[in-house]
Amino acid sequence: MTASQSPGPTGAEPVNPTADWKALRGDVEGIADVAAERGRSFVDAARAHATDYVDQRKGDAARSVTDLAKSVRESSKTFEAQPNIRAFFDSAADGLEHLGTSIEQRSFSEFYEDAEAFARKAPVAVAVATFLTGFVVARFIKSTSVAPITEPYSDHRL
């Protein structure tokens, strides 16, 4: 070795730098594959957890709708002297019972597909509903914010 050459990190020159880069590249690709696989399994687990949660909440929602239908049917009994009004309440109760049964029997993916199909069929209605929801939420947030305190005697001098 001459004075102008410096030894490698181990004191000797590397035997084949191209082989070292190929080995490093293989190691990085292996790590990337493991990370991608773990990411996919994490997403699958999160999706399964979310689906289980939605299915549980779906049952609660179905029971709530069914209970509401029972309440509407009970309240229709007060209108025995007025058959038209009682028929209206009974019809509403039947519709709510049907909705509760539908919620109980259908899966989350079916609800999602129905919502997606509705959004494709009526994009203007979805846009208007989104705008109105945003407007209502903004008004709610604005109304619940704390108003600034104004001093009644701000121009009073001591």
PDB file of C-alpha atoms in Angstrom:
ATOM      1  CA  MET A   1       0.000   0.000   0.000  1.00  0.00           C
ATOM      2  CA  THR A   2       1.355   3.423  -0.861  1.00  0.00           C
ATOM      3  CA  ALA A   3       1.227   6.513   1.308  1.00  0.00           C
ATOM      4  CA  SER A   4      -1.600   8.056  -0.790  1.00  0.00           C
ATOM      5  CA  GLN A   5      -3.883   5.019  -0.396  1.00  0.00           C
ATOM      6  CA  SER A   6      -5.861   4.575   2.779  1.00  0.00           C
ATOM      7  CA  PRO A   7      -7.045   1.217   3.972  1.00  0.00           C
ATOM      8  CA  GLY A   8     -10.734   0.309   4.061  1.00  0.00           C
ATOM      9  CA  PRO A   9     -12.743   0.339   7.271  1.00  0.00           C
ATOM     10  CA  THR A  10     -11.427  -3.065   8.249  1.00  0.00           C
ATOM     11  CA  GLY A  11      -7.924  -2.320   7.181  1.00  0.00           C
ATOM     12  CA  ALA A  12      -8.272  -4.168   3.857  1.00  0.00           C
ATOM     13  CA  GLU A  13      -9.746  -3.163   0.519  1.00  0.00           C
ATOM     14  CA  PRO A  14     -13.238  -4.603  -0.196  1.00  0.00           C
ATOM     15  CA  VAL A  15     -13.073  -7.654  -2.382  1.00  0.00           C
ATOM     16  CA  ASN A  16     -16.092  -6.887  -4.624  1.00  0.00           C
ATOM     17  CA  PRO A  17     -18.018  -3.610  -4.063  1.00  0.00           C
ATOM     18  CA  THR A  18     -20.682  -4.598  -6.624  1.00  0.00           C
ATOM     19  CA  ALA A  19     -21.511  -7.740  -4.667  1.00  0.00           C
ATOM     20  CA  ASP A  20     -21.845  -5.681  -1.481  1.00  0.00           C
ATOM     21  CA  TRP A  21     -24.328  -3.311  -3.187  1.00  0.00           C
ATOM     22  CA  LYS A  22     -26.333  -6.251  -4.549  1.00  0.00           C
ATOM     23  CA  ALA A  23     -26.479  -7.819  -1.102  1.00  0.00           C
ATOM     24  CA  LEU A  24     -27.553  -4.524   0.439  1.00  0.00           C
ATOM     25  CA  ARG A  25     -30.186  -4.087  -2.260  1.00  0.00           C
ATOM     26  CA  GLY A  26     -31.514  -7.598  -1.569  1.00  0.00           C
ATOM     27  CA  ASP A  27     -31.665  -6.879   2.156  1.00  0.00           C
ATOM     28  CA  VAL A  28     -33.602  -3.634   1.557  1.00  0.00           C
ATOM     29  CA  GLU A  29     -36.042  -5.378  -0.803  1.00  0.00           C
ATOM     30  CA  GLY A  30     -36.582  -8.088   1.802  1.00  0.00           C
ATOM     31  CA  ILE A  31     -37.284  -5.511   4.492  1.00  0.00           C
ATOM     32  CA  ALA A  32     -39.673  -3.664   2.160  1.00  0.00           C
ATOM     33  CA  ASP A  33     -41.554  -6.901   1.423  1.00  0.00           C
ATOM     34  CA  VAL A  34     -41.892  -7.681   5.146  1.00  0.00           C
ATOM     35  CA  ALA A  35     -43.084  -4.120   5.847  1.00  0.00           C
ATOM     36  CA  ALA A  36     -45.640  -4.286   3.018  1.00  0.00           C
ATOM     37  CA  GLU A  37     -46.953  -7.635   4.277  1.00  0.00           C
ATOM     38  CA  ARG A  38     -47.262  -6.347   7.824  1.00  0.00           C
ATOM     39  CA  GLY A  39     -49.014  -3.233   6.515  1.00  0.00           C
ATOM     40  CA  ARG A  40     -51.523  -5.368   4.605  1.00  0.00           C
ATOM     41  CA  SER A  41     -52.186  -7.517   7.660  1.00  0.00           C
ATOM     42  CA  PHE A  42     -52.634  -4.373   9.781  1.00  0.00           C
ATOM     43  CA  VAL A  43     -55.146  -2.945   7.292  1.00  0.00           C
ATOM     44  CA  ASP A  44     -57.001  -6.267   7.158  1.00  0.00           C
ATOM     45  CA  ALA A  45     -57.156  -6.429  10.960  1.00  0.00           C
ATOM     46  CA  ALA A  46     -58.358  -2.818  11.164  1.00  0.00           C
ATOM     47  CA  ARG A  47     -61.027  -3.495   8.527  1.00  0.00           C
ATOM     48  CA  ALA A  48     -62.219  -6.600  10.397  1.00  0.00           C
ATOM     49  CA  HIS A  49     -62.332  -4.663  13.671  1.00  0.00           C
ATOM     50  CA  ALA A  50     -64.276  -1.801  12.060  1.00  0.00           C
ATOM     51  CA  THR A  51     -66.719  -4.238  10.462  1.00  0.00           C
ATOM     52  CA  ASP A  52     -67.301  -5.979  13.798  1.00  0.00           C
ATOM     53  CA  TYR A  53     -67.888  -2.624  15.485  1.00  0.00           C
ATOM     54  CA  VAL A  54     -70.319  -1.502  12.782  1.00  0.00           C
ATOM     55  CA  ASP A  55     -72.180  -4.816  12.960  1.00  0.00           C
ATOM     56  CA  GLN A  56     -72.532  -4.409  16.724  1.00  0.00           C
ATOM     57  CA  ARG A  57     -73.761  -0.828  16.347  1.00  0.00           C
ATOM     58  CA  LYS A  58     -76.047  -1.965  13.534  1.00  0.00           C
ATOM     59  CA  GLY A  59     -77.829  -4.273  15.969  1.00  0.00           C
ATOM     60  CA  ASP A  60     -78.217  -1.433  18.439  1.00  0.00           C
ATOM     61  CA  ALA A  61     -79.630   0.819  15.704  1.00  0.00           C
ATOM     62  CA  ALA A  62     -82.070  -1.883  14.583  1.00  0.00           C
ATOM     63  CA  ARG A  63     -83.305  -2.321  18.166  1.00  0.00           C
ATOM     64  CA  SER A  64     -83.715   1.448  18.534  1.00  0.00           C
ATOM     65  CA  VAL A  65     -85.753   1.681  15.332  1.00  0.00           C
ATOM     66  CA  THR A  66     -87.892  -1.274  16.389  1.00  0.00           C
ATOM     67  CA  ASP A  67     -88.472   0.301  19.815  1.00  0.00           C
ATOM     68  CA  LEU A  68     -89.457   3.559  18.111  1.00  0.00           C
ATOM     69  CA  ALA A  69     -91.921   1.617  15.953  1.00  0.00           C
ATOM     70  CA  LYS A  70     -93.456   0.100  19.090  1.00  0.00           C
ATOM     71  CA  SER A  71     -93.776   3.564  20.638  1.00  0.00           C
ATOM     72  CA  VAL A  72     -95.461   4.936  17.521  1.00  0.00           C
ATOM     73  CA  ARG A  73     -97.845   1.982  17.461  1.00  0.00           C
ATOM     74  CA  GLU A  74     -98.670   2.502  21.151  1.00  0.00           C
ATOM     75  CA  SER A  75     -99.317   6.200  20.584  1.00  0.00           C
ATOM     76  CA  SER A  76    -101.689   5.393  17.723  1.00  0.00           C
ATOM     77  CA  LYS A  77    -104.053   3.758  20.219  1.00  0.00           C
ATOM     78  CA  THR A  78    -104.962   7.199  21.545  1.00  0.00           C
ATOM     79  CA  PHE A  79    -106.540   7.998  18.178  1.00  0.00           C
ATOM     80  CA  GLU A  80    -109.168   5.249  18.143  1.00  0.00           C
ATOM     81  CA  ALA A  81    -111.920   7.802  17.497  1.00  0.00           C
ATOM     82  CA  GLN A  82    -110.021   9.125  14.457  1.00  0.00           C
ATOM     83  CA  PRO A  83    -109.322   6.199  12.122  1.00  0.00           C
ATOM     84  CA  ASN A  84    -107.436   8.267   9.506  1.00  0.00           C
ATOM     85  CA  ILE A  85    -104.880   9.500  12.022  1.00  0.00           C
ATOM     86  CA  ARG A  86    -104.555   6.046  13.564  1.00  0.00           C
ATOM     87  CA  ALA A  87    -103.966   4.547  10.088  1.00  0.00           C
ATOM     88  CA  PHE A  88    -101.219   7.107   9.515  1.00  0.00           C
ATOM     89  CA  PHE A  89     -99.474   6.170  12.772  1.00  0.00           C
ATOM     90  CA  ASP A  90     -99.876   2.443  12.071  1.00  0.00           C
ATOM     91  CA  SER A  91     -98.422   2.913   8.606  1.00  0.00           C
ATOM     92  CA  ALA A  92     -95.457   4.807  10.061  1.00  0.00           C
ATOM     93  CA  ALA A  93     -94.935   2.058  12.642  1.00  0.00           C
ATOM     94  CA  ASP A  94     -95.034  -0.603   9.901  1.00  0.00           C
ATOM     95  CA  GLY A  95     -92.428   1.339   7.923  1.00  0.00           C
ATOM     96  CA  LEU A  96     -90.188   1.661  10.965  1.00  0.00           C
ATOM     97  CA  GLU A  97     -90.495  -2.049  11.734  1.00  0.00           C
ATOM     98  CA  HIS A  98     -89.564  -2.848   8.135  1.00  0.00           C
ATOM     99  CA  LEU A  99     -86.562  -0.512   8.405  1.00  0.00           C
ATOM    100  CA  GLY A 100     -85.457  -2.156  11.665  1.00  0.00           C
ATOM    101  CA  THR A 101     -85.680  -5.609  10.102  1.00  0.00           C
ATOM    102  CA  SER A 102     -83.753  -4.409   7.059  1.00  0.00           C
ATOM    103  CA  ILE A 103     -81.007  -2.935   9.231  1.00  0.00           C
ATOM    104  CA  GLU A 104     -80.735  -6.169  11.194  1.00  0.00           C
ATOM    105  CA  GLN A 105     -80.565  -8.435   8.142  1.00  0.00           C
ATOM    106  CA  ARG A 106     -78.210  -6.454   5.902  1.00  0.00           C
ATOM    107  CA  SER A 107     -74.443  -6.263   6.183  1.00  0.00           C
ATOM    108  CA  PHE A 108     -72.282  -3.176   6.348  1.00  0.00           C
ATOM    109  CA  SER A 109     -71.008  -3.766   2.812  1.00  0.00           C
ATOM    110  CA  GLU A 110     -74.590  -3.820   1.511  1.00  0.00           C
ATOM    111  CA  PHE A 111     -75.284  -0.464   3.191  1.00  0.00           C
ATOM    112  CA  TYR A 112     -72.086   0.928   1.716  1.00  0.00           C
ATOM    113  CA  GLU A 113     -72.969  -0.337  -1.769  1.00  0.00           C
ATOM    114  CA  ASP A 114     -76.455   1.185  -1.497  1.00  0.00           C
ATOM    115  CA  ALA A 115     -75.038   4.535  -0.395  1.00  0.00           C
ATOM    116  CA  GLU A 116     -72.518   4.450  -3.233  1.00  0.00           C
ATOM    117  CA  ALA A 117     -75.237   3.591  -5.767  1.00  0.00           C
ATOM    118  CA  PHE A 118     -77.399   6.434  -4.462  1.00  0.00           C
ATOM    119  CA  ALA A 119     -74.467   8.851  -4.714  1.00  0.00           C
ATOM    120  CA  ARG A 120     -73.897   7.785  -8.326  1.00  0.00           C
ATOM    121  CA  LYS A 121     -77.599   8.127  -9.216  1.00  0.00           C
ATOM    122  CA  ALA A 122     -78.151  11.467  -7.468  1.00  0.00           C
ATOM    123  CA  PRO A 123     -74.862  13.349  -7.155  1.00  0.00           C
ATOM    124  CA  VAL A 124     -76.644  16.706  -6.893  1.00  0.00           C
ATOM    125  CA  ALA A 125     -78.678  15.495  -3.914  1.00  0.00           C
ATOM    126  CA  VAL A 126     -75.503  14.255  -2.234  1.00  0.00           C
ATOM    127  CA  ALA A 127     -73.754  17.574  -2.915  1.00  0.00           C
ATOM    128  CA  VAL A 128     -76.699  19.562  -1.520  1.00  0.00           C
ATOM    129  CA  ALA A 129     -76.921  17.308   1.546  1.00  0.00           C
ATOM    130  CA  THR A 130     -73.183  17.664   2.114  1.00  0.00           C
ATOM    131  CA  PHE A 131     -73.416  21.452   1.776  1.00  0.00           C
ATOM    132  CA  LEU A 132     -76.373  21.654   4.177  1.00  0.00           C
ATOM    133  CA  THR A 133     -74.652  19.385   6.691  1.00  0.00           C
ATOM    134  CA  GLY A 134     -71.525  21.529   6.548  1.00  0.00           C
ATOM    135  CA  PHE A 135     -73.604  24.682   6.950  1.00  0.00           C
ATOM    136  CA  VAL A 136     -75.456  23.293   9.980  1.00  0.00           C
ATOM    137  CA  VAL A 137     -72.235  22.069  11.589  1.00  0.00           C
ATOM    138  CA  ALA A 138     -70.561  25.444  10.983  1.00  0.00           C
ATOM    139  CA  ARG A 139     -73.530  27.281  12.515  1.00  0.00           C
ATOM    140  CA  PHE A 140     -73.474  24.930  15.493  1.00  0.00           C
ATOM    141  CA  ILE A 141     -69.763  25.454  16.036  1.00  0.00           C
ATOM    142  CA  LYS A 142     -70.142  29.204  15.669  1.00  0.00           C
ATOM    143  CA  SER A 143     -73.054  29.341  18.111  1.00  0.00           C
ATOM    144  CA  THR A 144     -71.213  27.328  20.761  1.00  0.00           C
ATOM    145  CA  SER A 145     -68.028  29.381  20.576  1.00  0.00           C
ATOM    146  CA  VAL A 146     -67.267  31.778  23.404  1.00  0.00           C
ATOM    147  CA  ALA A 147     -68.062  35.402  22.622  1.00  0.00           C
ATOM    148  CA  PRO A 148     -65.273  37.904  23.268  1.00  0.00           C
ATOM    149  CA  ILE A 149     -65.610  39.861  26.484  1.00  0.00           C
ATOM    150  CA  THR A 150     -66.154  43.541  25.878  1.00  0.00           C
ATOM    151  CA  GLU A 151     -65.450  46.031  28.590  1.00  0.00           C
ATOM    152  CA  PRO A 152     -68.398  48.369  29.140  1.00  0.00           C
ATOM    153  CA  TYR A 153     -66.135  51.212  30.245  1.00  0.00           C
ATOM    154  CA  SER A 154     -63.310  50.770  27.756  1.00  0.00           C
ATOM    155  CA  ASP A 155     -63.027  54.513  27.049  1.00  0.00           C
ATOM    156  CA  HIS A 156     -63.122  55.444  30.744  1.00  0.00           C
ATOM    157  CA  ARG A 157     -59.948  57.132  31.875  1.00  0.00           C
ATOM    158  CA  LEU A 158     -58.513  56.942  35.319  1.00  0.00           C
TER     159      LEU A 158
END
